[in-house]
């Protein structure tokens, strides 16, 4: 029994050290929104909508994180399918685009300066 536990622990440790752990890969899906600030609003909205449509995601998608049991996150190998990993990465991009869109107030009509006489 002890030998089996030792082998299992070493396999989990090696799997986590390879750089393919579940938590490491999920953390990589979170992106900075600053990279999208130089993209014009209309193009950014079109990119976000296209990405959401391509991966069948909502335009309000956010990256998801699993909850591994008992602190084994860094040692749990990423066993998601390639399609799931790509969709999770796309949701991270969509979230970053949404933060840029919100910060720059894209899609909102420009404020109009009305000249009116005081009453």
Tab-separated table of C-alpha atoms in Angstrom, residues 38-107:
chain	number	residue	atom	x	y	z
A	38	UNK	CA	-5.261	49.933	-29.695
A	39	UNK	CA	-7.905	48.085	-31.761
A	40	UNK	CA	-10.727	50.354	-33.013
A	41	UNK	CA	-14.037	49.716	-31.250
A	42	UNK	CA	-15.944	48.498	-34.298
A	43	UNK	CA	-13.196	46.001	-35.184
A	44	UNK	CA	-12.924	44.822	-31.587
A	45	UNK	CA	-16.674	44.216	-31.347
A	46	UNK	CA	-16.566	42.273	-34.624
A	47	UNK	CA	-13.559	40.189	-33.436
A	48	UNK	CA	-15.263	39.372	-30.137
A	49	UNK	CA	-18.531	38.401	-31.803
A	50	UNK	CA	-16.711	36.282	-34.384
A	51	UNK	CA	-14.673	34.482	-31.735
A	52	UNK	CA	-17.790	33.807	-29.658
A	53	UNK	CA	-19.599	32.456	-32.701
A	54	UNK	CA	-16.655	30.291	-33.790
A	55	UNK	CA	-16.445	28.527	-30.423
A	56	UNK	CA	-20.203	28.612	-29.666
A	57	UNK	CA	-19.689	30.818	-26.611
A	58	UNK	CA	-21.614	33.734	-25.175
A	59	UNK	CA	-20.277	37.236	-25.859
A	60	UNK	CA	-20.054	37.537	-22.048
A	61	UNK	CA	-17.871	34.414	-21.643
A	62	UNK	CA	-15.321	34.343	-18.844
A	63	UNK	CA	-12.489	31.885	-18.206
A	64	UNK	CA	-13.450	28.970	-15.983
A	65	UNK	CA	-11.385	27.276	-13.326
A	66	UNK	CA	-11.696	23.751	-11.977
A	67	UNK	CA	-11.584	23.036	-8.281
A	68	UNK	CA	-9.153	20.155	-7.743
A	69	UNK	CA	-9.524	18.270	-4.493
A	70	UNK	CA	-7.195	18.738	-1.566
A	71	UNK	CA	-4.664	21.094	-3.136
A	72	UNK	CA	-3.579	18.829	-5.970
A	73	UNK	CA	-4.118	21.605	-8.573
A	74	UNK	CA	-0.446	22.052	-9.491
A	75	UNK	CA	-0.045	18.287	-9.773
A	76	UNK	CA	-3.213	17.410	-11.693
A	77	UNK	CA	-2.382	16.921	-15.372
A	78	UNK	CA	-4.482	18.806	-17.901
A	79	UNK	CA	-6.599	16.116	-19.485
A	80	UNK	CA	-9.095	18.356	-21.283
A	81	UNK	CA	-9.645	17.766	-24.977
A	82	UNK	CA	-8.032	20.124	-27.491
A	83	UNK	CA	-11.467	21.529	-28.357
A	84	UNK	CA	-12.154	22.293	-24.675
A	85	UNK	CA	-8.728	23.904	-24.206
A	86	UNK	CA	-9.274	26.056	-27.320
A	87	UNK	CA	-12.751	27.091	-26.135
A	88	UNK	CA	-11.388	27.982	-22.688
A	89	UNK	CA	-8.624	30.037	-24.278
A	90	UNK	CA	-11.199	31.800	-26.475
A	91	UNK	CA	-13.303	32.612	-23.410
A	92	UNK	CA	-10.231	34.265	-21.852
A	93	UNK	CA	-9.765	36.372	-24.977
A	94	UNK	CA	-13.447	37.307	-25.037
A	95	UNK	CA	-13.265	38.385	-21.395
A	96	UNK	CA	-10.205	40.553	-22.086
A	97	UNK	CA	-11.948	42.110	-25.093
A	98	UNK	CA	-15.036	42.821	-22.981
A	99	UNK	CA	-12.954	44.581	-20.338
A	100	UNK	CA	-11.398	46.778	-23.029
A	101	UNK	CA	-14.813	47.462	-24.567
A	102	UNK	CA	-16.279	48.426	-21.192
A	103	UNK	CA	-13.340	50.624	-20.228
A	104	UNK	CA	-13.412	52.515	-23.530
A	105	UNK	CA	-17.228	52.582	-23.618
A	106	UNK	CA	-17.367	51.070	-27.094
A	107	UNK	CA	-20.781	50.660	-28.638
